[in-house]
Each structure stands twice: as structure tokens, then as C-alpha cells.
Amino acid sequence: MIDVVAAVLLVTGSLMSLTAAIGLVRFPDVLTRMHAATKPQTVGLLLILAGIAAHFHTLPVIAMVSLVAVFQLVTAPVAAHMVARNAYRAGMHDSRQLTVDELADG
Amino acid sequence: MTTVAVVCTAILGLSALVAVVRIVRGPSMLDRAVATDTFIAMMAAAIGIEAVANDRTVTLPILVALALIGFLGSVAVARFAVRPEEEA
């Protein structure tokens, strides 16, 4: 039973990577590509880590996997923030597609 | 578990190939940084699947290292490689 849960989690996590790859190729600019690219970075990796924890279910593995999850959740927004800000400053976006543009008067 | 590992490896391999296409084609450095970040996440996923498939935990510390330093690449690109005259 626990193996079925682990298998489902692992396959779902891998499918997140596939959606991100499709988005990376199909979307038109940096900001939309970032929207697609963050799926395996957070949800996909968390699903895979949950699958690992479900497969081994021992305390050391669960501790290490939680550590990875925390690091990933802390660092991914930092990188995304810096990339998105620089993409905006460099004008790599279509301002007609923005509903709110809070950086415009800053 | 072997079937699952094969399926996951196939999906991840295909995804990584497509990400490499975006890294090669660009067009800007930020596109490449985003694609590299995604590629690193896929690599971490592949290492996790390897650990489950071979039933061993020796590769899991690599995941910790990847999670710690994986974001440095895109931060460095965003901070130093894009339009240095406009940096804040």
C-alpha cells in the first residue's frame, strides 16, 4: 500500500517536470516562462521528496528530506524575485498584458 | 518499483532535454537562468528517484547540497550578467 502511494507521488512529481518543460518552450517571454518553470522547483520536488519519505519511512531519511524541502522553499522565491525584477527592468515583458503594474511609478 | 523508476526516468529525461533546448536557444540570459533553475530541479528529482529505485540513501545528501546552492546560479546571472548599468 505504502509503495503505491510512493509510486503515485513519484510519477506525479515527474509529470510536473514535464509540464514545466512544455511551458519553458511554448511560453513567449521570461515572466510567463517563470510561471511554468516554478512547478518542478516547488510542487514537483516536494511530491518527489514525499515519495522518498513514503518509500523509506525511517527517521533519518525523513529528517533529511524535510531539510531539502525547507531549503527549496526558502531559496526558490529569492531566485525568482531577482530574475523577475531584472526581467522587468530590462523591459522583457508585454506591459499590455499586466493588470497591475506596481513597479511603474517606483 | 522498477517500472515506476523507468517511467519517471523517461519523463524526467524528456523534460531535461526540452529544458536544454531552452538553455541553448535563449534568447536572453534570464531565459537561460530560469531554464537552468528548472534543470537543476529536474536533476534533484532524478537523484531522488535513483535513491528509491536502488533502495539506498547514500545519494540523498546530494539533494541537500543541490537545494542549498542550486539557486546561486540564477541569482548570480540576475545580479551581475544583465544590464550592469541599471543595477540597484
PDB file of C-alpha atoms in Angstrom:
ATOM      1  CA  MET A   1       0.000   0.000   0.000  1.00  0.00           C
ATOM      2  CA  ILE A   2       2.713   2.462   1.013  1.00  0.00           C
ATOM      3  CA  ASP A   3       4.594   1.556  -2.158  1.00  0.00           C
ATOM      4  CA  VAL A   4       1.580   2.507  -4.276  1.00  0.00           C
ATOM      5  CA  VAL A   5       1.438   5.882  -2.523  1.00  0.00           C
ATOM      6  CA  ALA A   6       5.175   6.400  -3.132  1.00  0.00           C
ATOM      7  CA  ALA A   7       4.833   5.407  -6.792  1.00  0.00           C
ATOM      8  CA  VAL A   8       1.934   7.805  -7.387  1.00  0.00           C
ATOM      9  CA  LEU A   9       3.849  10.649  -5.683  1.00  0.00           C
ATOM     10  CA  LEU A  10       6.999   9.993  -7.745  1.00  0.00           C
ATOM     11  CA  VAL A  11       5.163   9.814 -11.078  1.00  0.00           C
ATOM     12  CA  THR A  12       3.127  12.946 -10.308  1.00  0.00           C
ATOM     13  CA  GLY A  13       6.295  14.801  -9.369  1.00  0.00           C
ATOM     14  CA  SER A  14       7.924  13.770 -12.631  1.00  0.00           C
ATOM     15  CA  LEU A  15       4.877  14.913 -14.613  1.00  0.00           C
ATOM     16  CA  MET A  16       5.290  18.360 -13.012  1.00  0.00           C
ATOM     17  CA  SER A  17       8.742  18.496 -14.631  1.00  0.00           C
ATOM     18  CA  LEU A  18       7.200  17.637 -17.985  1.00  0.00           C
ATOM     19  CA  THR A  19       4.621  20.450 -17.708  1.00  0.00           C
ATOM     20  CA  ALA A  20       7.415  22.868 -16.813  1.00  0.00           C
ATOM     21  CA  ALA A  21       9.465  21.775 -19.821  1.00  0.00           C
ATOM     22  CA  ILE A  22       6.498  22.248 -22.167  1.00  0.00           C
ATOM     23  CA  GLY A  23       5.863  25.676 -20.651  1.00  0.00           C
ATOM     24  CA  LEU A  24       9.527  26.656 -20.997  1.00  0.00           C
ATOM     25  CA  VAL A  25       9.417  26.004 -24.728  1.00  0.00           C
ATOM     26  CA  ARG A  26       5.902  27.227 -25.548  1.00  0.00           C
ATOM     27  CA  PHE A  27       5.526  30.440 -23.500  1.00  0.00           C
ATOM     28  CA  PRO A  28       6.565  33.748 -25.100  1.00  0.00           C
ATOM     29  CA  ASP A  29       8.622  35.710 -22.520  1.00  0.00           C
ATOM     30  CA  VAL A  30      10.638  35.438 -19.298  1.00  0.00           C
ATOM     31  CA  LEU A  31       7.804  36.125 -16.854  1.00  0.00           C
ATOM     32  CA  THR A  32       5.427  33.557 -18.356  1.00  0.00           C
ATOM     33  CA  ARG A  33       8.247  31.029 -18.607  1.00  0.00           C
ATOM     34  CA  MET A  34       8.994  31.576 -14.908  1.00  0.00           C
ATOM     35  CA  HIS A  35       5.358  30.786 -14.159  1.00  0.00           C
ATOM     36  CA  ALA A  36       5.799  27.393 -15.798  1.00  0.00           C
ATOM     37  CA  ALA A  37       9.328  26.792 -14.513  1.00  0.00           C
ATOM     38  CA  THR A  38       8.458  27.048 -10.814  1.00  0.00           C
ATOM     39  CA  LYS A  39       6.299  23.890 -10.853  1.00  0.00           C
ATOM     40  CA  PRO A  40       9.095  21.299 -10.535  1.00  0.00           C
ATOM     41  CA  GLN A  41      11.080  23.618  -8.265  1.00  0.00           C
ATOM     42  CA  THR A  42       8.448  23.555  -5.529  1.00  0.00           C
ATOM     43  CA  VAL A  43       5.452  21.268  -6.100  1.00  0.00           C
ATOM     44  CA  GLY A  44       7.279  18.693  -8.211  1.00  0.00           C
ATOM     45  CA  LEU A  45      10.261  18.375  -5.875  1.00  0.00           C
ATOM     46  CA  LEU A  46       8.006  18.304  -2.794  1.00  0.00           C
ATOM     47  CA  LEU A  47       5.994  15.446  -4.323  1.00  0.00           C
ATOM     48  CA  ILE A  48       9.185  13.513  -5.105  1.00  0.00           C
ATOM     49  CA  LEU A  49      10.527  14.141  -1.597  1.00  0.00           C
ATOM     50  CA  ALA A  50       7.223  12.931  -0.145  1.00  0.00           C
ATOM     51  CA  GLY A  51       7.575   9.832  -2.314  1.00  0.00           C
ATOM     52  CA  ILE A  52      11.094   9.218  -0.960  1.00  0.00           C
ATOM     53  CA  ALA A  53       9.865   9.664   2.617  1.00  0.00           C
ATOM     54  CA  ALA A  54       6.975   7.258   1.973  1.00  0.00           C
ATOM     55  CA  HIS A  55       9.290   4.666   0.419  1.00  0.00           C
ATOM     56  CA  PHE A  56      11.946   4.587   3.158  1.00  0.00           C
ATOM     57  CA  HIS A  57       9.871   5.886   6.144  1.00  0.00           C
ATOM     58  CA  THR A  58      12.811   5.977   8.556  1.00  0.00           C
ATOM     59  CA  LEU A  59      13.576   8.981  10.748  1.00  0.00           C
ATOM     60  CA  PRO A  60      16.990   9.972   9.245  1.00  0.00           C
ATOM     61  CA  VAL A  61      15.614   9.961   5.701  1.00  0.00           C
ATOM     62  CA  ILE A  62      12.509  11.927   6.661  1.00  0.00           C
ATOM     63  CA  ALA A  63      14.686  14.472   8.508  1.00  0.00           C
ATOM     64  CA  MET A  64      17.000  14.929   5.504  1.00  0.00           C
ATOM     65  CA  VAL A  65      14.097  15.171   3.088  1.00  0.00           C
ATOM     66  CA  SER A  66      12.381  17.806   5.247  1.00  0.00           C
ATOM     67  CA  LEU A  67      15.633  19.767   5.297  1.00  0.00           C
ATOM     68  CA  VAL A  68      15.742  19.707   1.475  1.00  0.00           C
ATOM     69  CA  ALA A  69      12.092  20.808   1.305  1.00  0.00           C
ATOM     70  CA  VAL A  70      12.720  23.743   3.655  1.00  0.00           C
ATOM     71  CA  PHE A  71      15.840  24.878   1.762  1.00  0.00           C
ATOM     72  CA  GLN A  72      14.000  24.638  -1.549  1.00  0.00           C
ATOM     73  CA  LEU A  73      11.015  26.606  -0.258  1.00  0.00           C
ATOM     74  CA  VAL A  74      13.329  29.316   1.122  1.00  0.00           C
ATOM     75  CA  THR A  75      15.670  29.703  -1.850  1.00  0.00           C
ATOM     76  CA  ALA A  76      13.333  29.350  -4.851  1.00  0.00           C
ATOM     77  CA  PRO A  77      11.435  32.633  -4.183  1.00  0.00           C
ATOM     78  CA  VAL A  78      14.725  34.535  -3.767  1.00  0.00           C
ATOM     79  CA  ALA A  79      15.966  33.483  -7.192  1.00  0.00           C
ATOM     80  CA  ALA A  80      12.534  34.023  -8.786  1.00  0.00           C
ATOM     81  CA  HIS A  81      12.285  37.503  -7.266  1.00  0.00           C
ATOM     82  CA  MET A  82      15.676  38.607  -8.588  1.00  0.00           C
ATOM     83  CA  VAL A  83      15.113  37.152 -12.067  1.00  0.00           C
ATOM     84  CA  ALA A  84      11.639  38.686 -12.352  1.00  0.00           C
ATOM     85  CA  ARG A  85      12.801  42.119 -11.174  1.00  0.00           C
ATOM     86  CA  ASN A  86      15.638  42.146 -13.653  1.00  0.00           C
ATOM     87  CA  ALA A  87      13.369  40.961 -16.461  1.00  0.00           C
ATOM     88  CA  TYR A  88      11.003  43.851 -15.682  1.00  0.00           C
ATOM     89  CA  ARG A  89      13.815  46.418 -15.525  1.00  0.00           C
ATOM     90  CA  ALA A  90      15.261  45.183 -18.797  1.00  0.00           C
ATOM     91  CA  GLY A  91      11.842  45.596 -20.412  1.00  0.00           C
ATOM     92  CA  MET A  92      11.395  41.935 -21.293  1.00  0.00           C
ATOM     93  CA  HIS A  93       7.657  41.942 -20.762  1.00  0.00           C
ATOM     94  CA  ASP A  94       4.492  42.984 -22.548  1.00  0.00           C
ATOM     95  CA  SER A  95       3.001  45.778 -20.405  1.00  0.00           C
ATOM     96  CA  ARG A  96      -0.377  45.447 -22.149  1.00  0.00           C
ATOM     97  CA  GLN A  97      -0.753  42.019 -20.538  1.00  0.00           C
ATOM     98  CA  LEU A  98      -0.233  43.344 -16.989  1.00  0.00           C
ATOM     99  CA  THR A  99      -3.386  44.023 -14.957  1.00  0.00           C
ATOM    100  CA  VAL A 100      -1.491  45.740 -12.132  1.00  0.00           C
ATOM    101  CA  ASP A 101       1.916  47.357 -12.648  1.00  0.00           C
ATOM    102  CA  GLU A 102       3.128  48.377  -9.202  1.00  0.00           C
ATOM    103  CA  LEU A 103       6.738  48.839 -10.321  1.00  0.00           C
ATOM    104  CA  ALA A 104       5.798  51.506 -12.875  1.00  0.00           C
ATOM    105  CA  ASP A 105       5.908  54.520 -10.533  1.00  0.00           C
ATOM    106  CA  GLY A 106       8.698  53.166  -8.330  1.00  0.00           C
TER     107      GLY A 106
ATOM    108  CA  MET B   1       9.179  -0.027  -8.137  1.00  0.00           C
ATOM    109  CA  THR B   2      11.405  -0.690 -11.165  1.00  0.00           C
ATOM    110  CA  THR B   3       8.599   0.131 -13.612  1.00  0.00           C
ATOM    111  CA  VAL B   4       7.903   3.370 -11.757  1.00  0.00           C
ATOM    112  CA  ALA B   5      11.593   4.250 -11.894  1.00  0.00           C
ATOM    113  CA  VAL B   6      11.743   3.610 -15.644  1.00  0.00           C
ATOM    114  CA  VAL B   7       8.622   5.702 -16.298  1.00  0.00           C
ATOM    115  CA  CYS B   8       9.888   8.570 -14.097  1.00  0.00           C
ATOM    116  CA  THR B   9      13.323   8.463 -15.715  1.00  0.00           C
ATOM    117  CA  ALA B  10      11.786   8.631 -19.183  1.00  0.00           C
ATOM    118  CA  ILE B  11       9.576  11.601 -18.234  1.00  0.00           C
ATOM    119  CA  LEU B  12      12.442  13.417 -16.494  1.00  0.00           C
ATOM    120  CA  GLY B  13      14.852  12.734 -19.346  1.00  0.00           C
ATOM    121  CA  LEU B  14      12.433  14.142 -21.891  1.00  0.00           C
ATOM    122  CA  SER B  15      11.802  17.203 -19.691  1.00  0.00           C
ATOM    123  CA  ALA B  16      15.536  17.794 -19.199  1.00  0.00           C
ATOM    124  CA  LEU B  17      16.131  17.591 -22.956  1.00  0.00           C
ATOM    125  CA  VAL B  18      13.429  20.201 -23.582  1.00  0.00           C
ATOM    126  CA  ALA B  19      14.916  22.414 -20.839  1.00  0.00           C
ATOM    127  CA  VAL B  20      18.324  22.133 -22.524  1.00  0.00           C
ATOM    128  CA  VAL B  21      16.685  23.278 -25.788  1.00  0.00           C
ATOM    129  CA  ARG B  22      15.540  26.447 -23.976  1.00  0.00           C
ATOM    130  CA  ILE B  23      19.006  26.925 -22.416  1.00  0.00           C
ATOM    131  CA  VAL B  24      20.604  26.727 -25.875  1.00  0.00           C
ATOM    132  CA  ARG B  25      18.063  28.917 -27.690  1.00  0.00           C
ATOM    133  CA  GLY B  26      17.858  31.658 -25.049  1.00  0.00           C
ATOM    134  CA  PRO B  27      17.110  34.313 -26.266  1.00  0.00           C
ATOM    135  CA  SER B  28      18.175  36.287 -23.157  1.00  0.00           C
ATOM    136  CA  MET B  29      20.410  35.343 -20.230  1.00  0.00           C
ATOM    137  CA  LEU B  30      17.371  35.413 -17.919  1.00  0.00           C
ATOM    138  CA  ASP B  31      15.619  32.777 -20.034  1.00  0.00           C
ATOM    139  CA  ARG B  32      18.706  30.625 -19.651  1.00  0.00           C
ATOM    140  CA  ALA B  33      18.818  31.253 -15.898  1.00  0.00           C
ATOM    141  CA  VAL B  34      15.177  30.216 -15.499  1.00  0.00           C
ATOM    142  CA  ALA B  35      15.728  27.115 -17.637  1.00  0.00           C
ATOM    143  CA  THR B  36      18.870  26.207 -15.665  1.00  0.00           C
ATOM    144  CA  ASP B  37      16.955  26.504 -12.391  1.00  0.00           C
ATOM    145  CA  THR B  38      14.326  24.152 -13.771  1.00  0.00           C
ATOM    146  CA  PHE B  39      17.029  21.797 -14.996  1.00  0.00           C
ATOM    147  CA  ILE B  40      18.557  21.663 -11.505  1.00  0.00           C
ATOM    148  CA  ALA B  41      15.145  20.858 -10.024  1.00  0.00           C
ATOM    149  CA  MET B  42      14.779  18.019 -12.527  1.00  0.00           C
ATOM    150  CA  MET B  43      18.247  16.750 -11.599  1.00  0.00           C
ATOM    151  CA  ALA B  44      17.272  16.751  -7.913  1.00  0.00           C
ATOM    152  CA  ALA B  45      14.127  14.810  -8.804  1.00  0.00           C
ATOM    153  CA  ALA B  46      16.188  12.287 -10.781  1.00  0.00           C
ATOM    154  CA  ILE B  47      18.574  11.784  -7.835  1.00  0.00           C
ATOM    155  CA  GLY B  48      15.589  11.178  -5.560  1.00  0.00           C
ATOM    156  CA  ILE B  49      14.154   8.607  -7.959  1.00  0.00           C
ATOM    157  CA  GLU B  50      17.535   6.894  -8.191  1.00  0.00           C
ATOM    158  CA  ALA B  51      17.587   6.584  -4.395  1.00  0.00           C
ATOM    159  CA  VAL B  52      14.138   4.951  -4.393  1.00  0.00           C
ATOM    160  CA  ALA B  53      14.875   2.692  -7.373  1.00  0.00           C
ATOM    161  CA  ASN B  54      18.115   1.292  -5.943  1.00  0.00           C
ATOM    162  CA  ASP B  55      16.786   1.310  -2.372  1.00  0.00           C
ATOM    163  CA  ARG B  56      19.746   3.166  -0.907  1.00  0.00           C
ATOM    164  CA  THR B  57      20.068   6.507   0.823  1.00  0.00           C
ATOM    165  CA  VAL B  58      23.706   7.408   0.148  1.00  0.00           C
ATOM    166  CA  THR B  59      22.773   9.864  -2.633  1.00  0.00           C
ATOM    167  CA  LEU B  60      20.303  11.861  -0.545  1.00  0.00           C
ATOM    168  CA  PRO B  61      22.920  14.330   0.831  1.00  0.00           C
ATOM    169  CA  ILE B  62      23.437  15.462  -2.771  1.00  0.00           C
ATOM    170  CA  LEU B  63      19.825  16.669  -2.667  1.00  0.00           C
ATOM    171  CA  VAL B  64      20.631  18.816   0.369  1.00  0.00           C
ATOM    172  CA  ALA B  65      23.607  20.364  -1.420  1.00  0.00           C
ATOM    173  CA  LEU B  66      21.569  20.991  -4.588  1.00  0.00           C
ATOM    174  CA  ALA B  67      18.758  22.623  -2.626  1.00  0.00           C
ATOM    175  CA  LEU B  68      21.303  24.845  -0.853  1.00  0.00           C
ATOM    176  CA  ILE B  69      23.350  26.062  -3.811  1.00  0.00           C
ATOM    177  CA  GLY B  70      21.021  25.421  -6.753  1.00  0.00           C
ATOM    178  CA  PHE B  71      19.615  28.920  -6.701  1.00  0.00           C
ATOM    179  CA  LEU B  72      23.014  30.664  -6.698  1.00  0.00           C
ATOM    180  CA  GLY B  73      23.344  30.338 -10.476  1.00  0.00           C
ATOM    181  CA  SER B  74      20.243  32.288 -11.390  1.00  0.00           C
ATOM    182  CA  VAL B  75      20.857  34.846  -8.615  1.00  0.00           C
ATOM    183  CA  ALA B  76      24.362  35.447  -9.977  1.00  0.00           C
ATOM    184  CA  VAL B  77      23.068  35.807 -13.533  1.00  0.00           C
ATOM    185  CA  ALA B  78      20.236  38.112 -12.483  1.00  0.00           C
ATOM    186  CA  ARG B  79      22.528  40.216 -10.305  1.00  0.00           C
ATOM    187  CA  PHE B  80      25.630  40.558 -12.432  1.00  0.00           C
ATOM    188  CA  ALA B  81      25.052  39.465 -16.016  1.00  0.00           C
ATOM    189  CA  VAL B  82      22.037  41.544 -17.035  1.00  0.00           C
ATOM    190  CA  ARG B  83      22.399  45.244 -17.900  1.00  0.00           C
ATOM    191  CA  PRO B  84      25.005  46.208 -15.270  1.00  0.00           C
ATOM    192  CA  GLU B  85      24.349  49.932 -15.837  1.00  0.00           C
ATOM    193  CA  GLU B  86      20.854  49.554 -14.336  1.00  0.00           C
ATOM    194  CA  GLU B  87      21.663  47.578 -11.239  1.00  0.00           C
ATOM    195  CA  ALA B  88      20.048  48.675  -7.999  1.00  0.00           C
TER     196      ALA B  88
END
